[in-house]
mmCIF file with all atom_site columns, C-alpha atoms (C1' of nucleotides) in Angstrom:
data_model
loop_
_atom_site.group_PDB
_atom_site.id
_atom_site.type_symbol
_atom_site.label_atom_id
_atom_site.label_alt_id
_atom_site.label_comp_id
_atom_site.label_asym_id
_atom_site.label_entity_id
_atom_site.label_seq_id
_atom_site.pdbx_PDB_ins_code
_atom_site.Cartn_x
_atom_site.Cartn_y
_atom_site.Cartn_z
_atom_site.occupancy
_atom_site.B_iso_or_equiv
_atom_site.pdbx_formal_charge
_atom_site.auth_seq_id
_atom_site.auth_comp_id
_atom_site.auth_asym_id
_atom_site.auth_atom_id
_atom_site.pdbx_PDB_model_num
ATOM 1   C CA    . UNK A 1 1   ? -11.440 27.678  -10.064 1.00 0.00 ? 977  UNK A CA    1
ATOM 2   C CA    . UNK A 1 2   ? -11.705 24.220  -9.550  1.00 0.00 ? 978  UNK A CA    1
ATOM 3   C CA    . UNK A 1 3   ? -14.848 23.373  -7.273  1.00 0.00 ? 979  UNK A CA    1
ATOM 4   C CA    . UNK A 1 4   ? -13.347 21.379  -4.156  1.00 0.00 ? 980  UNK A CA    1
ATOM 5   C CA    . UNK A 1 5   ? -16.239 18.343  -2.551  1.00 0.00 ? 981  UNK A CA    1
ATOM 6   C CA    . UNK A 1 6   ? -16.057 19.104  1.148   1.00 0.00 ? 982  UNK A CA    1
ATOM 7   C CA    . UNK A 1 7   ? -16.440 15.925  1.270   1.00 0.00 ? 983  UNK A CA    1
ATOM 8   C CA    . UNK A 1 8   ? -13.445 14.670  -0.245  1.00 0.00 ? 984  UNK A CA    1
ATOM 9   C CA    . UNK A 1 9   ? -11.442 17.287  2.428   1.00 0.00 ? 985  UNK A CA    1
ATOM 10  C CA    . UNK A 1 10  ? -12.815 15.863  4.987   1.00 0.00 ? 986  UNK A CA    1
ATOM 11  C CA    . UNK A 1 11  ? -11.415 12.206  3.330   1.00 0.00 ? 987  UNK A CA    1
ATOM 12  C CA    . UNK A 1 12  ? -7.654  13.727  2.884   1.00 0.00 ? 988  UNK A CA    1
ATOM 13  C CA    . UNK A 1 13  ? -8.102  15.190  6.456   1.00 0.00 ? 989  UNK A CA    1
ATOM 14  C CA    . UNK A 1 14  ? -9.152  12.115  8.201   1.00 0.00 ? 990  UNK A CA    1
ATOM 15  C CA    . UNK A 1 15  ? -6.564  10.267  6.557   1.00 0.00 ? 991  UNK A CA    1
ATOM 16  C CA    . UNK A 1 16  ? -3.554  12.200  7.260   1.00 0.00 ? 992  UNK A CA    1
ATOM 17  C CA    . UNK A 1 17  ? -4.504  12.385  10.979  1.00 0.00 ? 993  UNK A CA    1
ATOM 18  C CA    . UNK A 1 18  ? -4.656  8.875   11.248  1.00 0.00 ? 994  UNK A CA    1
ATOM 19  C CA    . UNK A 1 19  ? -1.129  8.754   9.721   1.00 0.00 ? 995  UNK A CA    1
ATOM 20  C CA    . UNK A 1 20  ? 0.250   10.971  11.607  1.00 0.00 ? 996  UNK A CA    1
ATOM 21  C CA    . UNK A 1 21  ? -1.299  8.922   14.808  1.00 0.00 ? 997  UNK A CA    1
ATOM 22  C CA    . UNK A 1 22  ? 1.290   6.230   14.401  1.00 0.00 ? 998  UNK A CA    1
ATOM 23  C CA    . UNK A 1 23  ? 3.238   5.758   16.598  1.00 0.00 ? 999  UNK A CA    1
ATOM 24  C CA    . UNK A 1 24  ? 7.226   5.462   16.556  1.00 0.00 ? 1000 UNK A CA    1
ATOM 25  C CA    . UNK A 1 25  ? 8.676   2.058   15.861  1.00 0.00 ? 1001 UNK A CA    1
ATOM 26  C CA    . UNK A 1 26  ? 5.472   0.839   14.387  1.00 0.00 ? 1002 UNK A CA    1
ATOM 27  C CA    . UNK A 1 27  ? 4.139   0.498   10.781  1.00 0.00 ? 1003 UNK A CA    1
ATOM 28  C CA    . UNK A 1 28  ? 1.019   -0.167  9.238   1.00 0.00 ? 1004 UNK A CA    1
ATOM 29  C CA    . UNK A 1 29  ? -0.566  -0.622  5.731   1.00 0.00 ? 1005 UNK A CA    1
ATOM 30  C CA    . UNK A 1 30  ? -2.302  1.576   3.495   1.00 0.00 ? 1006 UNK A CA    1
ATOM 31  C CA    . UNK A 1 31  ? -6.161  -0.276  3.982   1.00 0.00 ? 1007 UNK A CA    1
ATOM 32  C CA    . UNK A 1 32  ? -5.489  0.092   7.614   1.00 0.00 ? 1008 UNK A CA    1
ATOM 33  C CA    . UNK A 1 33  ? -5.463  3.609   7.651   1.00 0.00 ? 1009 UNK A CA    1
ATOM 34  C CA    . UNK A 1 34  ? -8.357  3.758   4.936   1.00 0.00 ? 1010 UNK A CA    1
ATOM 35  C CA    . UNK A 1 35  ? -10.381 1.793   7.276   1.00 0.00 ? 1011 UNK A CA    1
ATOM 36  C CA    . UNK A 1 36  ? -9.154  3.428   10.372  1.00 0.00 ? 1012 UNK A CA    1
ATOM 37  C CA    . UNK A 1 37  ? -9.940  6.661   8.944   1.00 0.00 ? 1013 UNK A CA    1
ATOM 38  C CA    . UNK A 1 38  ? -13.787 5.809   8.170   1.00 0.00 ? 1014 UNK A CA    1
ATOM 39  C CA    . UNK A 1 39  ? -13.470 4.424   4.685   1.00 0.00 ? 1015 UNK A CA    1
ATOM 40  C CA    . UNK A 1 40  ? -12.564 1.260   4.224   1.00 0.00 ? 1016 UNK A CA    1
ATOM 41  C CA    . UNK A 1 41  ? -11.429 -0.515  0.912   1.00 0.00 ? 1017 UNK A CA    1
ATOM 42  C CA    . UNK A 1 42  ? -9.515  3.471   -0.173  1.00 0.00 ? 1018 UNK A CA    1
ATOM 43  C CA    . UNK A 1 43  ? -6.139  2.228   0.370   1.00 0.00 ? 1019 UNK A CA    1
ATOM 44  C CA    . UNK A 1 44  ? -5.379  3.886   -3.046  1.00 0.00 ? 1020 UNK A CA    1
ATOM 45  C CA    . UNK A 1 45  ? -6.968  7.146   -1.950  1.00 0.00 ? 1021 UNK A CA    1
ATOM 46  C CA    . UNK A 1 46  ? -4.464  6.987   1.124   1.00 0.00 ? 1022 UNK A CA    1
ATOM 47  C CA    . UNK A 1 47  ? -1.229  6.652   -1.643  1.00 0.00 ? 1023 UNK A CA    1
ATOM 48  C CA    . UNK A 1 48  ? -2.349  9.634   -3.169  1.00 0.00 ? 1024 UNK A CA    1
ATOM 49  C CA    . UNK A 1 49  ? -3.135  11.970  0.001   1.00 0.00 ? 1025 UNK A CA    1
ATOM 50  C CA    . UNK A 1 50  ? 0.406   10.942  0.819   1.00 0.00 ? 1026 UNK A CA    1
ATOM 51  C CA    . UNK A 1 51  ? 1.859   11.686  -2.002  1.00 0.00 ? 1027 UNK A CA    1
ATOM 52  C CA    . UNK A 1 52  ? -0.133  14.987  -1.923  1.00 0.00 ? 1028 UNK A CA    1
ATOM 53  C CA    . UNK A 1 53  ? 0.691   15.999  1.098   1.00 0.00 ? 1029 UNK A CA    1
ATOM 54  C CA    . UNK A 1 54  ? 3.020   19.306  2.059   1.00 0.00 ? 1030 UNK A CA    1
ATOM 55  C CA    . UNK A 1 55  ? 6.616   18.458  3.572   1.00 0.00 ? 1031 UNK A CA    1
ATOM 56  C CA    . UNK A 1 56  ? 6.000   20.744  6.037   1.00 0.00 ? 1032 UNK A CA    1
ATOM 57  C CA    . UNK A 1 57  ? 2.980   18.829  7.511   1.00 0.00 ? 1033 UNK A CA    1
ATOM 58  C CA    . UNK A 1 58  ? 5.697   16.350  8.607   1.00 0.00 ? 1034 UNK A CA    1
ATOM 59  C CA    . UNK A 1 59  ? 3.944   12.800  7.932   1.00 0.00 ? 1035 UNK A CA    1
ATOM 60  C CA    . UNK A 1 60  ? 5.327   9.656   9.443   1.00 0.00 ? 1036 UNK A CA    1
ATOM 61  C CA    . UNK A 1 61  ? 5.064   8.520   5.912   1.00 0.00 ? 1037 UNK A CA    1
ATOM 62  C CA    . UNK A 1 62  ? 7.808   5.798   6.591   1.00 0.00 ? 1038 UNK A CA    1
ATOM 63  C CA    . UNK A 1 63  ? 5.181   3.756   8.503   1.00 0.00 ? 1039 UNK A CA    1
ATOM 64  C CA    . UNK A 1 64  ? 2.995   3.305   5.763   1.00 0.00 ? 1040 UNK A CA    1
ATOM 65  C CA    . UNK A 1 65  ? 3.527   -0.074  4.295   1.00 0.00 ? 1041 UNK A CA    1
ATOM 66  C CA    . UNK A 1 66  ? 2.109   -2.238  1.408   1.00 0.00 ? 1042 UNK A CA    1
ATOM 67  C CA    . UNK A 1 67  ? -0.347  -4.909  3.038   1.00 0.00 ? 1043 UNK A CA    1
ATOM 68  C CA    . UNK A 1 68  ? 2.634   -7.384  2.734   1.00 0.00 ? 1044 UNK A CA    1
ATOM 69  C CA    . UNK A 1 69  ? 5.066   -5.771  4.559   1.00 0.00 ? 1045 UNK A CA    1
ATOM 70  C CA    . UNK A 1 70  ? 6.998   -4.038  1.760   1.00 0.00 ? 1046 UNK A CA    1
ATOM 71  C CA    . UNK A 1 71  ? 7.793   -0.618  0.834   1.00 0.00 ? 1047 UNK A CA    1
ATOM 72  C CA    . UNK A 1 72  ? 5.509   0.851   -1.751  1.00 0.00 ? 1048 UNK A CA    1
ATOM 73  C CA    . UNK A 1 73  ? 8.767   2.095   -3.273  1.00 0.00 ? 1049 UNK A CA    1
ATOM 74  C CA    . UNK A 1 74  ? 10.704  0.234   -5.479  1.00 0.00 ? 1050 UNK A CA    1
ATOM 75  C CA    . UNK A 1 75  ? 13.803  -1.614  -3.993  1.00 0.00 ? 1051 UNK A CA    1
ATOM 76  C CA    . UNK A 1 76  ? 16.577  -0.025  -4.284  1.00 0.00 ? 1052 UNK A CA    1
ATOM 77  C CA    . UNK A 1 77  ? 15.331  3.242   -5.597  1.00 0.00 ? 1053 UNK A CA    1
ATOM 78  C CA    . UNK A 1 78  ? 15.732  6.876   -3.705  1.00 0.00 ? 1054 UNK A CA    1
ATOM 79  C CA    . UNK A 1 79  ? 12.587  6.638   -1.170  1.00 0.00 ? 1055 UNK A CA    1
ATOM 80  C CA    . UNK A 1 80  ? 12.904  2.916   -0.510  1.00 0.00 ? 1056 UNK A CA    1
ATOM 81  C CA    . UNK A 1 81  ? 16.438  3.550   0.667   1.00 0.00 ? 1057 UNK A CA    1
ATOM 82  C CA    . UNK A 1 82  ? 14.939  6.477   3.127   1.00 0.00 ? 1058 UNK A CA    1
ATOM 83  C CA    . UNK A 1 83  ? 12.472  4.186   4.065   1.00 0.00 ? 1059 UNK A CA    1
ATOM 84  C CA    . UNK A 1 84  ? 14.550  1.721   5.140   1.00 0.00 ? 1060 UNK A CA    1
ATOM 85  C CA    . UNK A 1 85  ? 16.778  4.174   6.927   1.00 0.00 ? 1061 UNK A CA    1
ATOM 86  C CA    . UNK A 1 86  ? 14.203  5.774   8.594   1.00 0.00 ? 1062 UNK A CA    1
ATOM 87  C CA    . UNK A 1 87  ? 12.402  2.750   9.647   1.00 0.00 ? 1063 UNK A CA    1
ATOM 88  C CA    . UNK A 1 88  ? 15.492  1.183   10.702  1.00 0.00 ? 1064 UNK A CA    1
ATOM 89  C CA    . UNK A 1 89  ? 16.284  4.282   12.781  1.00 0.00 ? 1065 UNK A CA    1
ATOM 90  C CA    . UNK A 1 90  ? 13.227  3.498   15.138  1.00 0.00 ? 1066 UNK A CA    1
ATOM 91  C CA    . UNK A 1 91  ? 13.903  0.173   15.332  1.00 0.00 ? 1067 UNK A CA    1
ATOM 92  C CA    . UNK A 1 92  ? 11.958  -1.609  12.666  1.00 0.00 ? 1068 UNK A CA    1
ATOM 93  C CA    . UNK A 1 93  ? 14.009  -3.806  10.435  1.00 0.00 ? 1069 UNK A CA    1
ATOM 94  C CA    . UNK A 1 94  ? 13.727  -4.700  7.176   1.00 0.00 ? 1070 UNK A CA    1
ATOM 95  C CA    . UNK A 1 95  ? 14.739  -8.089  5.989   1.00 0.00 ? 1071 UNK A CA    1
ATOM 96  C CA    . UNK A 1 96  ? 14.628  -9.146  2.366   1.00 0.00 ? 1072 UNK A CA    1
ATOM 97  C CA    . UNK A 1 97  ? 12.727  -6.270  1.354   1.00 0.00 ? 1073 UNK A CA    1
ATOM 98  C CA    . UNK A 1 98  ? 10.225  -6.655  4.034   1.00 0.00 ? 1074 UNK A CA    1
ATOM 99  C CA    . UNK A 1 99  ? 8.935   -5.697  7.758   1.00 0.00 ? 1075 UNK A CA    1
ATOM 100 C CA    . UNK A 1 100 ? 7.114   -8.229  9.319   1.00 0.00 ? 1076 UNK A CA    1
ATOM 101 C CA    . UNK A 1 101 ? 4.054   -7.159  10.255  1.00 0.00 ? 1077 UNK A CA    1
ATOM 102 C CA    . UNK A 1 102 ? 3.125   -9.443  12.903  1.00 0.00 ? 1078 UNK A CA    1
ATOM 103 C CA    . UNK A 1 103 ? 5.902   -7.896  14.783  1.00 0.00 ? 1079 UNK A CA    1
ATOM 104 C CA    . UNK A 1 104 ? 5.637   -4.358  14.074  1.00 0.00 ? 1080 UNK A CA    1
ATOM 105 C CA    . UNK A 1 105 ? 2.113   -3.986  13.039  1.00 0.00 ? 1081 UNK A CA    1
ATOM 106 C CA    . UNK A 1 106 ? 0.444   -1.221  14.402  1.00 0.00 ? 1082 UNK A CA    1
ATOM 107 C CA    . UNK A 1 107 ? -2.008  -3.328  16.656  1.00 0.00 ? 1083 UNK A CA    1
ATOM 108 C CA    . UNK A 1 108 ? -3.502  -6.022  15.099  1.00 0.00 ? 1084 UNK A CA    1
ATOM 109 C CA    . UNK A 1 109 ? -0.605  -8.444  15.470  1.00 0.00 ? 1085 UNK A CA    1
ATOM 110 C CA    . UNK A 1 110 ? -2.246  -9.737  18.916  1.00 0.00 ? 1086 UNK A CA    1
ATOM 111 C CA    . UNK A 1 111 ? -3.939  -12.918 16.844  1.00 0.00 ? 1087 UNK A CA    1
ATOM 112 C CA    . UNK A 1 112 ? -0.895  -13.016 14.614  1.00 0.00 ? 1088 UNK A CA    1
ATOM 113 C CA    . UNK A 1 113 ? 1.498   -13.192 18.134  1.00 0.00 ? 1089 UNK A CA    1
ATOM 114 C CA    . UNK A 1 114 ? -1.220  -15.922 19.581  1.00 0.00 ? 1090 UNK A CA    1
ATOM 115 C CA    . UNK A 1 115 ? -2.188  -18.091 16.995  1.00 0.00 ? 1091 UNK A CA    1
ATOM 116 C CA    . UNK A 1 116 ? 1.391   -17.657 14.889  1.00 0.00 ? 1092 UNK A CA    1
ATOM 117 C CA    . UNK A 1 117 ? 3.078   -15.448 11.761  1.00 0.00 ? 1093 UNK A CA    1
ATOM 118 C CA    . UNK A 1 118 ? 0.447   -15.043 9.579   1.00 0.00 ? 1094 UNK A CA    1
ATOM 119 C CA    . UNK A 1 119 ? 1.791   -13.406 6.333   1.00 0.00 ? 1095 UNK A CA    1
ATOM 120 C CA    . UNK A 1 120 ? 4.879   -16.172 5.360   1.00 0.00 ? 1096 UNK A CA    1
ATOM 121 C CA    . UNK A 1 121 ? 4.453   -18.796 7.578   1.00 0.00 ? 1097 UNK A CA    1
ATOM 122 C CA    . UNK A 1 122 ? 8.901   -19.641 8.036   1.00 0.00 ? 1098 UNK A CA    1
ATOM 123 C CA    . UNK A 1 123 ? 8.500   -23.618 8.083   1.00 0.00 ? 1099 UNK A CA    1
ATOM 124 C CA    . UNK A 1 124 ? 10.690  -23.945 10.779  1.00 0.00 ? 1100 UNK A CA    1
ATOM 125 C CA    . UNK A 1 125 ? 12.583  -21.812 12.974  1.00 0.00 ? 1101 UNK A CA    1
ATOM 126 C CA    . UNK A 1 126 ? 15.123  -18.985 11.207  1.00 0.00 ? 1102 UNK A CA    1
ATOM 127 C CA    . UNK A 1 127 ? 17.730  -20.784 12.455  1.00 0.00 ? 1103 UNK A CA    1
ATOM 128 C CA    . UNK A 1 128 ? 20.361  -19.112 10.315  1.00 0.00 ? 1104 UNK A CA    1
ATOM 129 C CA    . UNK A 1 129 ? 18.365  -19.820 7.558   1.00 0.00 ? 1105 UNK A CA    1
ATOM 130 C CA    . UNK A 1 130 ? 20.258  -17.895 4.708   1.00 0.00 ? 1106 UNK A CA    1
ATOM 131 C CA    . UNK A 1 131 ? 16.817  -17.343 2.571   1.00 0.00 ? 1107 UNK A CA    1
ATOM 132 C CA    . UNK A 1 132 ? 18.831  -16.356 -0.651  1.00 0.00 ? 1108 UNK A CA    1
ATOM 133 C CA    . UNK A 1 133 ? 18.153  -12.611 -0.358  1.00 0.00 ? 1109 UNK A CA    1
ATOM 134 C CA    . UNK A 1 134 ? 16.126  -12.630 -3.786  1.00 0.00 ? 1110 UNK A CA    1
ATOM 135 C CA    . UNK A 1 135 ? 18.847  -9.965  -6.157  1.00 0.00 ? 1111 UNK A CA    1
ATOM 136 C CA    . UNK A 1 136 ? 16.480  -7.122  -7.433  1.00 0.00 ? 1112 UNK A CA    1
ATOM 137 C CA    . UNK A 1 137 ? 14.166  -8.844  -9.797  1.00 0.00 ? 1113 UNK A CA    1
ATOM 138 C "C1'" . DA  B 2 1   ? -15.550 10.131  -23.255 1.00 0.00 ? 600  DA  B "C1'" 1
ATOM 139 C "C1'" . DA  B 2 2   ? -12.414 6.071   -23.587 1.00 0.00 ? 601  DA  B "C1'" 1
ATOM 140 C "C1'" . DC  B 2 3   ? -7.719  4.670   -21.871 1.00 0.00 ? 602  DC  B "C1'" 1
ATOM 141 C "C1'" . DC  B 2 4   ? -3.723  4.616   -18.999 1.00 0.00 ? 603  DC  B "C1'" 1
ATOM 142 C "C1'" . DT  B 2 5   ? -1.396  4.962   -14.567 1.00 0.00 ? 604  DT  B "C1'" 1
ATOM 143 C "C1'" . DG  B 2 6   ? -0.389  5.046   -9.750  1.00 0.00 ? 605  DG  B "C1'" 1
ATOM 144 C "C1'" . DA  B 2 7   ? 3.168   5.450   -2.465  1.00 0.00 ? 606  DA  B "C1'" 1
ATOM 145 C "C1'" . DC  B 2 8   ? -3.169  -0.375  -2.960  1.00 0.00 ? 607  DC  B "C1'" 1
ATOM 146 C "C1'" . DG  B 2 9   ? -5.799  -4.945  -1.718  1.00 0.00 ? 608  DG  B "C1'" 1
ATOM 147 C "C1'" . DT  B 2 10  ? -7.937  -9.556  -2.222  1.00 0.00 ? 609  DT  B "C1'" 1
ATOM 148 C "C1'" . DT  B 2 11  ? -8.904  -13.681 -4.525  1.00 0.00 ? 610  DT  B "C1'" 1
ATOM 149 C "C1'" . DG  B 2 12  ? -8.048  -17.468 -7.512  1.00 0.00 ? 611  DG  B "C1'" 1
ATOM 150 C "C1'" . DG  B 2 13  ? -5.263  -20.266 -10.761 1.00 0.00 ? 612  DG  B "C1'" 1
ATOM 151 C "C1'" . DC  C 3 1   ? 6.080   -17.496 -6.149  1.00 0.00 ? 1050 DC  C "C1'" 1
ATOM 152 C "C1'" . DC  C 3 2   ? 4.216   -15.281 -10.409 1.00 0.00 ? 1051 DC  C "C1'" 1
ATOM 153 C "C1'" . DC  C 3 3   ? 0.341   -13.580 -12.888 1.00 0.00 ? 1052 DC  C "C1'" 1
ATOM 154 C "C1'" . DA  C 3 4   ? -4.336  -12.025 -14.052 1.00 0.00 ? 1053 DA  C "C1'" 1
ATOM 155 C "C1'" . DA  C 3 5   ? -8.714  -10.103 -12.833 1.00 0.00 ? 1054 DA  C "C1'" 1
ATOM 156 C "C1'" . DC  C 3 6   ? -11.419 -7.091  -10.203 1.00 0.00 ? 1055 DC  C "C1'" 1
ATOM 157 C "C1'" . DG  C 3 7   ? -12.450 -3.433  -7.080  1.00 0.00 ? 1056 DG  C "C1'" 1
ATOM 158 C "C1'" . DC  C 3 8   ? -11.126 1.172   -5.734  1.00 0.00 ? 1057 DC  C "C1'" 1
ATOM 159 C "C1'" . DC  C 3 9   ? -10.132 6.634   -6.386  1.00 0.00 ? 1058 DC  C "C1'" 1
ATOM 160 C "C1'" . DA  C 3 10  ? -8.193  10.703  -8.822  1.00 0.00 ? 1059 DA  C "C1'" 1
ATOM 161 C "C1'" . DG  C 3 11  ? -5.639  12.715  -12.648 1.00 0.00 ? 1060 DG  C "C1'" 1
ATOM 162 C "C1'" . DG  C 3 12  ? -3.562  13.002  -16.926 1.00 0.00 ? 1061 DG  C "C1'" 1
ATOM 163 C "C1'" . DT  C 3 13  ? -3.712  12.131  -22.276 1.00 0.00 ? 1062 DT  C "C1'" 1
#
DNA sequence: AACCTGACGTTGG
DNA sequence: CCCAACGCCAGGT
């Protein structure tokens, strides 16, 4: 049998509590939860304990985004699609392949509200601005 | 034991 | 905006 590091249980464990602390309607990125979850710079680590972990454990893996905004899942393909639909069913909407963050982060958009967007920085207003919506690389 | 590959992130050109 | 280079962790070849 394979000999498992307690240590690296207790890594998987903290991880998927934190993701399963997330609240509805809000998403956050994969170093987040690393860091939240006591070890910062394992954003990969958190990937993999998603990836890992049992459908019946019921993850809000959904609100688990790349540090950009974007699904980890490539547009267009079978779990961006639930992402999307999922997300969009709790109100978080994604626009050109992307959530915006500084809207829908989970905390840490107080800064990003008060001293403005942080990620793309839209020169001017959206007004209707038809931002070519990029066809699938 | 190298080498590759991911539900990743940051920095620099 | 795209790409490359590192840094990071765990598994598979």
């Amino acid at each position: 049998m394979k000999s498992v590091d307690p240590d690296s249980v207790r890594q998987h464990a903290a991880i998927r509590r934190v993701i399963a602390s997330i609240p509805p309607g809000r998403v956050t990125s994969y170093g987040e939860i690393a860091t939240r979850a006591g070890w910062p710079g394992r954003a990969r680590l958190v990937g993999r304990v998603l990836g890992e972990a049992p459908a019946e454990l019921a993850l809000p893996w959904h609100r688990v985004l790349r540090a950009d905004g974007r699904s980890a899942f490539a547009p267009g393909s079978r779990g961006f699609r639930e992402q999307v639909r999922r997300l969009a069913g709790e109100g978080v909407l994604v626009c050109n392949a992307r959530v915006d963050l500084a809207l829908h982060g989970w905390e840490r958009n107080l800064d990003a509200l008060l001293w403005g967007p942080a990620p793309s920085p839209r020169k001017k207003a959206a007004t209707a601005a038809p931002r070519k919506t990029r066809t699938a690389r």
